[in-house]
PDB file of C-alpha atoms in Angstrom:
ATOM      1  CA  MET A   9      78.360  79.303  97.374  1.00  0.00           C
ATOM      2  CA  SER A  10      75.185  81.323  97.362  1.00  0.00           C
ATOM      3  CA  PRO A  11      74.897  84.655  99.179  1.00  0.00           C
ATOM      4  CA  THR A  12      72.333  83.191 101.583  1.00  0.00           C
ATOM      5  CA  SER A  13      74.886  80.691 102.857  1.00  0.00           C
ATOM      6  CA  ARG A  14      76.992  83.550 104.225  1.00  0.00           C
ATOM      7  CA  ASN A  15      75.011  83.020 107.423  1.00  0.00           C
ATOM      8  CA  ASN A  16      76.806  79.688 107.873  1.00  0.00           C
ATOM      9  CA  ILE A  17      80.229  81.334 108.031  1.00  0.00           C
ATOM     10  CA  PRO A  18      81.525  81.604 111.613  1.00  0.00           C
ATOM     11  CA  VAL A  19      82.341  85.142 112.694  1.00  0.00           C
ATOM     12  CA  PHE A  20      86.033  85.627 113.403  1.00  0.00           C
ATOM     13  CA  ASN A  21      87.226  89.129 112.627  1.00  0.00           C
ATOM     14  CA  PRO A  22      89.965  90.428 114.914  1.00  0.00           C
ATOM     15  CA  ASP A  23      91.958  93.341 113.582  1.00  0.00           C
ATOM     16  CA  PRO A  24      94.912  92.129 111.465  1.00  0.00           C
ATOM     17  CA  ILE A  25      97.320  94.308 113.457  1.00  0.00           C
ATOM     18  CA  LEU A  26      96.045  92.623 116.634  1.00  0.00           C
ATOM     19  CA  VAL A  27      96.874  89.229 115.090  1.00  0.00           C
ATOM     20  CA  LEU A  28     100.402  90.475 114.401  1.00  0.00           C
ATOM     21  CA  ILE A  29     100.892  91.944 117.888  1.00  0.00           C
ATOM     22  CA  LEU A  30      99.409  88.990 119.773  1.00  0.00           C
ATOM     23  CA  GLY A  31     101.490  86.618 117.669  1.00  0.00           C
ATOM     24  CA  PHE A  32     104.667  88.389 118.768  1.00  0.00           C
ATOM     25  CA  VAL A  33     103.661  88.947 122.392  1.00  0.00           C
ATOM     26  CA  THR A  34     102.606  85.340 122.978  1.00  0.00           C
ATOM     27  CA  CYS A  35     105.617  83.946 121.045  1.00  0.00           C
ATOM     28  CA  GLY A  36     103.282  82.316 118.542  1.00  0.00           C
ATOM     29  CA  LEU A  37     100.834  80.682 120.966  1.00  0.00           C
ATOM     30  CA  TYR A  38      98.044  82.973 119.793  1.00  0.00           C
ATOM     31  CA  LEU A  39      98.644  81.740 116.253  1.00  0.00           C
ATOM     32  CA  ILE A  40      97.614  78.209 117.267  1.00  0.00           C
ATOM     33  CA  TYR A  41      94.214  79.604 118.293  1.00  0.00           C
ATOM     34  CA  TRP A  42      94.153  81.830 115.212  1.00  0.00           C
ATOM     35  CA  ASN A  43      94.956  78.865 112.924  1.00  0.00           C
ATOM     36  CA  ILE A  44      92.005  76.882 114.297  1.00  0.00           C
ATOM     37  CA  LYS A  45      89.525  79.760 113.998  1.00  0.00           C
ATOM     38  CA  SER A  46      90.669  80.908 110.557  1.00  0.00           C
ATOM     39  CA  ALA A  47      90.631  77.317 109.262  1.00  0.00           C
ATOM     40  CA  ALA A  48      87.010  77.034 110.414  1.00  0.00           C
ATOM     41  CA  VAL A  49      86.110  80.209 108.501  1.00  0.00           C
ATOM     42  CA  LEU A  50      87.982  79.163 105.348  1.00  0.00           C
ATOM     43  CA  ASN A  51      86.416  75.693 105.460  1.00  0.00           C
ATOM     44  CA  ALA A  52      82.933  77.205 105.807  1.00  0.00           C
ATOM     45  CA  VAL A  53      83.528  79.585 102.915  1.00  0.00           C
ATOM     46  CA  ALA A  54      84.824  76.779 100.688  1.00  0.00           C
ATOM     47  CA  GLY A  55      81.966  74.478 101.683  1.00  0.00           C
ATOM     48  CA  ARG A  56      84.431  71.641 102.255  1.00  0.00           C
ATOM     49  CA  GLU A  57      87.349  70.854 104.534  1.00  0.00           C
ATOM     50  CA  VAL A  58      90.315  72.662 103.020  1.00  0.00           C
ATOM     51  CA  ILE A  59      92.345  72.798 106.237  1.00  0.00           C
ATOM     52  CA  SER A  60      91.805  70.094 108.837  1.00  0.00           C
ATOM     53  CA  PRO A  61      91.816  71.041 112.533  1.00  0.00           C
ATOM     54  CA  VAL A  62      94.822  68.764 113.056  1.00  0.00           C
ATOM     55  CA  VAL A  63      96.828  70.668 110.458  1.00  0.00           C
ATOM     56  CA  ALA A  64      95.707  73.948 112.041  1.00  0.00           C
ATOM     57  CA  VAL A  65      96.981  72.896 115.491  1.00  0.00           C
ATOM     58  CA  LEU A  66     100.215  71.374 114.230  1.00  0.00           C
ATOM     59  CA  ALA A  67     100.922  74.455 112.121  1.00  0.00           C
ATOM     60  CA  GLY A  68     101.439  76.411 115.328  1.00  0.00           C
ATOM     61  CA  CYS A  69     104.044  73.923 116.566  1.00  0.00           C
ATOM     62  CA  CYS A  70     105.815  72.433 113.564  1.00  0.00           C
ATOM     63  CA  PHE A  71     107.617  74.455 110.903  1.00  0.00           C
ATOM     64  CA  PRO A  72     106.929  72.380 107.752  1.00  0.00           C
ATOM     65  CA  VAL A  73     103.241  72.067 108.655  1.00  0.00           C
ATOM     66  CA  ASN A  74     103.144  75.844 109.139  1.00  0.00           C
ATOM     67  CA  CYS A  75     104.225  76.344 105.519  1.00  0.00           C
ATOM     68  CA  TYR A  76     101.620  73.845 104.335  1.00  0.00           C
ATOM     69  CA  PHE A  77      98.914  75.628 106.373  1.00  0.00           C
ATOM     70  CA  TYR A  78      99.625  78.961 104.680  1.00  0.00           C
ATOM     71  CA  TYR A  79      99.715  77.307 101.255  1.00  0.00           C
ATOM     72  CA  LEU A  80      96.256  75.810 101.915  1.00  0.00           C
ATOM     73  CA  ALA A  81      95.001  79.121 103.291  1.00  0.00           C
ATOM     74  CA  GLY A  82      96.173  80.846 100.119  1.00  0.00           C
ATOM     75  CA  SER A  83      94.330  78.339  97.972  1.00  0.00           C
ATOM     76  CA  ALA A  84      91.161  78.838 100.037  1.00  0.00           C
ATOM     77  CA  LEU A  85      91.351  82.602  99.561  1.00  0.00           C
ATOM     78  CA  GLY A  86      90.051  82.059  96.018  1.00  0.00           C
ATOM     79  CA  ASP A  87      86.733  81.024  97.548  1.00  0.00           C
ATOM     80  CA  VAL A  88      86.789  84.095  99.789  1.00  0.00           C
ATOM     81  CA  GLY A  89      87.438  86.177  96.674  1.00  0.00           C
ATOM     82  CA  LYS A  90      84.288  84.797  95.046  1.00  0.00           C
ATOM     83  CA  LEU A  91      82.189  86.094  97.938  1.00  0.00           C
ATOM     84  CA  ILE A  92      83.790  89.541  98.052  1.00  0.00           C
ATOM     85  CA  ASN A  93      84.099  89.933  94.256  1.00  0.00           C
ATOM     86  CA  LYS A  94      87.913  89.817  94.250  1.00  0.00           C
ATOM     87  CA  GLU A  95      88.415  86.303  92.913  1.00  0.00           C
ATOM     88  CA  GLU A  96      91.175  87.162  90.426  1.00  0.00           C
ATOM     89  CA  GLU A  97      93.086  89.161  93.032  1.00  0.00           C
ATOM     90  CA  LEU A  98      92.979  86.480  95.731  1.00  0.00           C
ATOM     91  CA  LYS A  99      93.162  83.153  93.923  1.00  0.00           C
ATOM     92  CA  GLY A 100      96.917  83.327  93.285  1.00  0.00           C
ATOM     93  CA  LYS A 101      98.070  84.056  96.829  1.00  0.00           C
ATOM     94  CA  SER A 102      99.214  80.507  97.694  1.00  0.00           C
ATOM     95  CA  THR A 103     102.847  81.047  96.702  1.00  0.00           C
ATOM     96  CA  LEU A 104     103.069  84.438  98.398  1.00  0.00           C
ATOM     97  CA  LEU A 105     101.628  83.070 101.626  1.00  0.00           C
ATOM     98  CA  LEU A 106     103.906  80.028 101.454  1.00  0.00           C
ATOM     99  CA  ILE A 107     107.000  82.239 101.198  1.00  0.00           C
ATOM    100  CA  LEU A 108     105.762  84.582 103.922  1.00  0.00           C
ATOM    101  CA  GLY A 109     104.861  81.556 106.056  1.00  0.00           C
ATOM    102  CA  ILE A 110     108.480  80.411 105.864  1.00  0.00           C
ATOM    103  CA  PHE A 111     110.087  83.733 106.773  1.00  0.00           C
ATOM    104  CA  PHE A 112     107.363  85.907 108.367  1.00  0.00           C
ATOM    105  CA  PRO A 113     104.421  83.764 109.576  1.00  0.00           C
ATOM    106  CA  TYR A 114     102.947  86.617 111.624  1.00  0.00           C
ATOM    107  CA  VAL A 115     102.710  88.775 108.503  1.00  0.00           C
ATOM    108  CA  ALA A 116     101.138  85.917 106.526  1.00  0.00           C
ATOM    109  CA  ALA A 117      98.518  85.536 109.269  1.00  0.00           C
ATOM    110  CA  MET A 118      97.857  89.268 109.174  1.00  0.00           C
ATOM    111  CA  ILE A 119      97.285  89.171 105.390  1.00  0.00           C
ATOM    112  CA  VAL A 120      94.918  86.196 105.601  1.00  0.00           C
ATOM    113  CA  GLN A 121      92.995  87.843 108.452  1.00  0.00           C
ATOM    114  CA  GLY A 122      92.655  91.048 106.452  1.00  0.00           C
ATOM    115  CA  HIS A 123      90.993  89.152 103.625  1.00  0.00           C
ATOM    116  CA  ILE A 124      88.795  87.170 106.008  1.00  0.00           C
ATOM    117  CA  ASN A 125      87.652  90.464 107.557  1.00  0.00           C
ATOM    118  CA  GLU A 126      86.475  91.616 104.124  1.00  0.00           C
ATOM    119  CA  LEU A 127      83.755  88.961 104.396  1.00  0.00           C
ATOM    120  CA  TYR A 128      82.234  90.901 107.294  1.00  0.00           C
ATOM    121  CA  ALA A 129      82.777  94.430 105.907  1.00  0.00           C
ATOM    122  CA  GLY A 130      79.239  94.697 104.514  1.00  0.00           C
ATOM    123  CA  GLU A 131      77.515  93.691 107.743  1.00  0.00           C
TER     124      GLU A 131
END
C-alpha cells in the first residue's frame, strides 16, 4: 500500500482506554460498533476484505466468532505495521489476540485500537 493511499483509510481513533471503559459500561454493546468500525479500518489498510461486516457484527454476540474476529484482526495488524514501520512487531499478534479474545475481549480490543491509532499519530 503506497503512502498516498493513506487518505483512503477511514478515521476511527477513540482512545484505547475509552474502548475498554465503554465495553464494560455497555456490557459489550459498544464492542459491536467498535468491531464494525475497526474492521472497516483494517480492511482499508489491507486493501482487501480481511474481516467481513457480518463477522464483525456476530463477533459482538457470539463467542466463537469473537475469537475468530480477534484472530483476523491480529493477522491484519501486519498490514498496519507496514504503514507505521513496525511490521515485525505487529505481524505475529494473531495468537496473542486470539487468547486475549477468549479471556479478556475488552483488553484485546484496547490493544488493536492502540495500534490502529498509530496510523493517525503523524497527522
